[in-house]
Coordinates of C-alpha atoms in Angstrom, one line a residue:
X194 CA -0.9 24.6 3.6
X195 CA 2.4 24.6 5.6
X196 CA 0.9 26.8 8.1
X197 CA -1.8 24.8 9.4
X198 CA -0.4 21.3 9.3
X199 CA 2.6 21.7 11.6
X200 CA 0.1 21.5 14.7
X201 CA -2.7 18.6 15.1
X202 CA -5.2 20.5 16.6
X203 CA -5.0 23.7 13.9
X204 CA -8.4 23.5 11.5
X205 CA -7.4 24.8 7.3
X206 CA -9.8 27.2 6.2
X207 CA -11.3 24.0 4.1
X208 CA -11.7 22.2 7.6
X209 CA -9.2 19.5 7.2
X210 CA -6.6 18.2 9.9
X211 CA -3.5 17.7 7.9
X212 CA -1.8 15.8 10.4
X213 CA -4.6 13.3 10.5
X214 CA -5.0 12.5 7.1
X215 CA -0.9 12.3 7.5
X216 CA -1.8 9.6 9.7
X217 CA -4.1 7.7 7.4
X218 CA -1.1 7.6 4.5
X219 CA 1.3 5.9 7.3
X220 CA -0.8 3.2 7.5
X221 CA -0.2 2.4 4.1
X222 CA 3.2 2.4 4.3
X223 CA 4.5 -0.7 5.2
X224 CA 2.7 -2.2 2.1
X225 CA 0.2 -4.7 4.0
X226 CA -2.7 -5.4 3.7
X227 CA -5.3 -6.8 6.5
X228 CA -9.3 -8.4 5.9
X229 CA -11.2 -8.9 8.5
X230 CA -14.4 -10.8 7.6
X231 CA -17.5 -11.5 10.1
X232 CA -19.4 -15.3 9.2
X233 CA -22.8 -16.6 10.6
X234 CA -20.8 -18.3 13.7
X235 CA -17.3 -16.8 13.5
X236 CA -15.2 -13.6 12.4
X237 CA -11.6 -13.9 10.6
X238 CA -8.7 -11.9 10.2
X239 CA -6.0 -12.4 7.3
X240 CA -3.3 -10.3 6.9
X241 CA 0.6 -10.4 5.2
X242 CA 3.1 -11.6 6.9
X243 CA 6.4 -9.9 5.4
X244 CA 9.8 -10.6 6.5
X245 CA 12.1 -7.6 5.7
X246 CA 15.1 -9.2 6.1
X247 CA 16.7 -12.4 5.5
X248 CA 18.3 -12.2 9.2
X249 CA 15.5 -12.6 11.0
X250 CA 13.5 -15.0 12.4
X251 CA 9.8 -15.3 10.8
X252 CA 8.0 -16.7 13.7
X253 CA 9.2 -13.1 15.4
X254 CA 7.4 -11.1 12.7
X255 CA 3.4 -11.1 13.7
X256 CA 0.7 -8.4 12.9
X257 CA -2.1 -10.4 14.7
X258 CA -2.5 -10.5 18.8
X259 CA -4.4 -11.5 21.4
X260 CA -6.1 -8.8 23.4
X261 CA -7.6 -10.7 25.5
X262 CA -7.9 -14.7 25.4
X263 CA -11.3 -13.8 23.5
X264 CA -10.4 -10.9 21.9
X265 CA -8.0 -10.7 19.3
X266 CA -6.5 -8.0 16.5
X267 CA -4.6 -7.4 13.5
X268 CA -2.4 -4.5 13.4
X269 CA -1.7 -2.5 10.0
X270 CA 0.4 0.5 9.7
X271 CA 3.4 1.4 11.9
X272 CA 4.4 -1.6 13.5
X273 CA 5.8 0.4 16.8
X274 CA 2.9 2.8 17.1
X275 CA 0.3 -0.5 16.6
X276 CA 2.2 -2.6 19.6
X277 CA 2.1 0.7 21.9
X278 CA -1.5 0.9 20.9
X279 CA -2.1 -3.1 21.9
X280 CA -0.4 -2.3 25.4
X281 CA -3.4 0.5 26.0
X282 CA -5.5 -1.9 24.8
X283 CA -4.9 -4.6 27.1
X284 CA -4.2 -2.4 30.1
X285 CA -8.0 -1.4 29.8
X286 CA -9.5 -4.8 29.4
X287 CA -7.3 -5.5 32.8
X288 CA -8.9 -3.0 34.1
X289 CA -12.0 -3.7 33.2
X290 CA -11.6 -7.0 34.5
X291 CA -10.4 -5.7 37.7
X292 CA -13.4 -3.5 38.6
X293 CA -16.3 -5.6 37.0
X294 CA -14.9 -9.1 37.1
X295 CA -15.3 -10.1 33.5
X296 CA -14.2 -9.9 30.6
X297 CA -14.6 -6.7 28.3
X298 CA -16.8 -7.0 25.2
X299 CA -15.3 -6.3 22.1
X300 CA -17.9 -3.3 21.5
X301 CA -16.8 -1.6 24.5
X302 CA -13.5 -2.0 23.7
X303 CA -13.5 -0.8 20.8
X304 CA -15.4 2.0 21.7
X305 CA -12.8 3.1 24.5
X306 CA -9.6 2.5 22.0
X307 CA -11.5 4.7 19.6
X308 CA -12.0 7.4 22.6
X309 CA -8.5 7.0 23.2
X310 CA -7.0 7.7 19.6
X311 CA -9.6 10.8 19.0
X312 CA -7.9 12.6 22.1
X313 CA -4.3 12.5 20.7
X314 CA -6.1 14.4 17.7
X315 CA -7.0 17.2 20.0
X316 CA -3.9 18.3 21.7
X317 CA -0.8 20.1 19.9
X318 CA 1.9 17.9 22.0
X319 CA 0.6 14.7 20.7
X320 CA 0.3 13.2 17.3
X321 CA -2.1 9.7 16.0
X322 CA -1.3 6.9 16.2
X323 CA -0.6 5.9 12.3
X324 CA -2.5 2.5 12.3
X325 CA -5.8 0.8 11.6
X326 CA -6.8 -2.1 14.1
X327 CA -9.5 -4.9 13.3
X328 CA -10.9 -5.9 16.0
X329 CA -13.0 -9.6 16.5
X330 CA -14.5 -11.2 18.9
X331 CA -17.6 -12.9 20.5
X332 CA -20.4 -10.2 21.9
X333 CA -22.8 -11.5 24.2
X334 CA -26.2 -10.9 22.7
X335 CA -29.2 -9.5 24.9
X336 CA -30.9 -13.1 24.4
X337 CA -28.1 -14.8 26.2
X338 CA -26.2 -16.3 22.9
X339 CA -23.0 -14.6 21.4
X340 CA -22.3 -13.8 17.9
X341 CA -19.2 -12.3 16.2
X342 CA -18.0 -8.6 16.1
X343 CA -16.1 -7.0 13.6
X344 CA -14.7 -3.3 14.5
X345 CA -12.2 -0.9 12.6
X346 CA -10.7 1.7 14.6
X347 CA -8.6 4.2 12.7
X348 CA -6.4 7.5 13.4
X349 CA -9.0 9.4 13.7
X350 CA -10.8 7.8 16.5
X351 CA -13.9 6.7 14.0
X352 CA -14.8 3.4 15.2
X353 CA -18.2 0.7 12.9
X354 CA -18.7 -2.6 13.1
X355 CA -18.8 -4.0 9.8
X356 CA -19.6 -7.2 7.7
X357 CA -16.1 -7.3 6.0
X358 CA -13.8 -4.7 6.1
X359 CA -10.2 -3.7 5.0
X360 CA -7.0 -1.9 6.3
X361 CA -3.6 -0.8 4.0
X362 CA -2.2 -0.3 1.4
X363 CA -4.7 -1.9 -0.8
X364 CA -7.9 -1.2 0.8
X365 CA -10.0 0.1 -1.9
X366 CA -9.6 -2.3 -3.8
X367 CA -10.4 -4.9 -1.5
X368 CA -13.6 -2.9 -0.3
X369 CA -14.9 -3.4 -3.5
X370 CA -14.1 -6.9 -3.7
X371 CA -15.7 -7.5 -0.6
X372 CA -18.7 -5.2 -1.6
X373 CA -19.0 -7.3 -5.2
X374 CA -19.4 -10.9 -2.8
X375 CA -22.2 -9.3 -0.6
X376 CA -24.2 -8.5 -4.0
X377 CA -24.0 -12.1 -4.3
X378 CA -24.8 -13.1 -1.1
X379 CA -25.1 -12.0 2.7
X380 CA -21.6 -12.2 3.9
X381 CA -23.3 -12.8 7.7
X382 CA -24.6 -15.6 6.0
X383 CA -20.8 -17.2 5.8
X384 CA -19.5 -20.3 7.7
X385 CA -16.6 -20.8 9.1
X386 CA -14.4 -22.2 6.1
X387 CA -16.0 -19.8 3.6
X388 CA -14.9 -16.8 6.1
X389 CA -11.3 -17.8 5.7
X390 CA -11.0 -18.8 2.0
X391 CA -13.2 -15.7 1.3
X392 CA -10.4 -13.4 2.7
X393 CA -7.7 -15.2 1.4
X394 CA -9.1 -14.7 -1.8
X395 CA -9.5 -11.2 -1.0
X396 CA -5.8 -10.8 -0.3
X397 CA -4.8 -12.4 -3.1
X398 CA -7.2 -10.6 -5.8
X399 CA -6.2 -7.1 -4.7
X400 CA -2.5 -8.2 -4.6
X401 CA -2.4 -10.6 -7.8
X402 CA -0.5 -12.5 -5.8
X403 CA -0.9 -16.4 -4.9
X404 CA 0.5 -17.1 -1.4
X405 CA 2.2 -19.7 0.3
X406 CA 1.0 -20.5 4.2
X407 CA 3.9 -18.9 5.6
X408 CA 3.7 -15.6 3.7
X409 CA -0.1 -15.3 5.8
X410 CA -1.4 -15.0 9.0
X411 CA -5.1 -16.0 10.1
X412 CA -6.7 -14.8 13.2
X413 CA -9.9 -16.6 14.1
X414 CA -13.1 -17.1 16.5
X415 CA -15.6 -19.1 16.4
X416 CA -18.9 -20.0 18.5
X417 CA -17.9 -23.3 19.7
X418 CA -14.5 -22.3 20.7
X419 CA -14.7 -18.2 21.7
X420 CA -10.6 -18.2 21.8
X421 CA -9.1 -16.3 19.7
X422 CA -6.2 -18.0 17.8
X423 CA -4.0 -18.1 15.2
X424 CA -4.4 -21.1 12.2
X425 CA -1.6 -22.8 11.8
X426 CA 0.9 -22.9 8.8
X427 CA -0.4 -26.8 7.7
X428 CA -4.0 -25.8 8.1
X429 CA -3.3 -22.4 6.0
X430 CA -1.9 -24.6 2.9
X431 CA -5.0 -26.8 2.9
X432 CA -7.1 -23.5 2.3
X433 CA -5.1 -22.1 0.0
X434 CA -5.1 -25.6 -2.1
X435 CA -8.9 -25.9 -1.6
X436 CA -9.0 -22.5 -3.3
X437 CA -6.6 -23.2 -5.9
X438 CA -8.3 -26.3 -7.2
X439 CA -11.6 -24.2 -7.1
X440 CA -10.4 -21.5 -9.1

């Protein structure tokens, strides 16, 4: 095995790219764990927020960013190689903005940030990027309306648009969480409040944890506003006490 995983672009004899699936462990690394959720009118990201030390600041610790003022992300894995990942990521939506004078869809930009981490997969000076981004947004529909978009884009340079979807360290089992809910009922089918306390839930089944607002961080859009924001801490606590109440 050691021979052929010293170099990225170097296939085993069982056709496997060590230094890929390398990349998929780093992700889980930092022990987070994202959701991303797409509703009938609006998509939601919910990941951890995890201070490491008792010296910093909180409000300095963030795994969800704007792209674009429409676009936004959550960013699991390696915390450097995720921010350097954002920068590419904004520089092309400014460039797409600069030649076509609009904004960038979320498909297509998800579609070039995949095309982006597949190259570094190819050539032996270069190594992925060891984190999983969520992408969500509003896509302008061919009939003129727009509708949320959920994308994963991982080391590999694999990029779907899903219904609900999961990054880190627990990401099985929050698949099959997810998975169990849509047997029940369409997730597309969810509104806007049921999108957030559905991955909240999520996050804290999978972790057997119960949360307090400060210890999450919620991404949002929604049809009537198309920014992409961040709830705040007071708003956070009245989910999580709607869902404690319920349960």
């Amino acid at each position: 095995r050691a021979q052929y995983d010293r170099y990225i672009s170097i296939f085993s004899p069982e056709g496997r790219l060590y230094q890929v699936e390398y990349a998929f462990k780093a992700i889980k690394g930092p022990a987070l764990t994202s959701v991303g959720i797409r509703g009938e009118k609006c998509a939601v990201v919910v990941t951890q927020r995890k201070v490491p030390d008792k010296l910093l600041r909180p409000e300095t610790v963030s795994h969800v960013f704007h792209v674009t003022r429409n676009i936004g992300c959550v960013i699991t894995g390696r915390i450097a190689d995720g921010k350097a990942f954002l920068a590419r990521a904004r520089q092309e939506a400014s460039e797409y903005w600069g030649k076509y004078g609009c904004d960038i869809e979320p498909s297509v930009l998800a579609k070039r940030l995949a095309d982006i981490a597949q190259l570094t997969t190819q050539y032996v000076g270069s190594r992925p990027m060891g984190v999983a981004l969520l992408l969500v947004g509003m896509e302008l529909d061919e009939d003129g309306h727009r509708s949320p978009r959920l994308f994963k884009v991982d080391p590999a340079g694999s990029v779907l648009g899903w219904s609900a979807t999961a990054a880190g360290q627990k990401e099985t089992e929050a698949l099959n969480y997810l998975e169990k809910k849509q047997r029940s009922g369409k997730l597309e089918q969810l509104s806007f409040d049921e999108a957030v306390m559905l991955a909240i839930s999520t996050l804290q089944s999978v972790l057997s944890s119960d949360f307090k607002a400060p210890e999450l961080e919620v991404g949002i859009v929604t049809e009537d506003n198309l920014r992409f924001r961040l709830l705040p801490e007071d708003q956070i606590d009245r989910y999580l006490t709607t869902i404690a109440e319920r349960d």
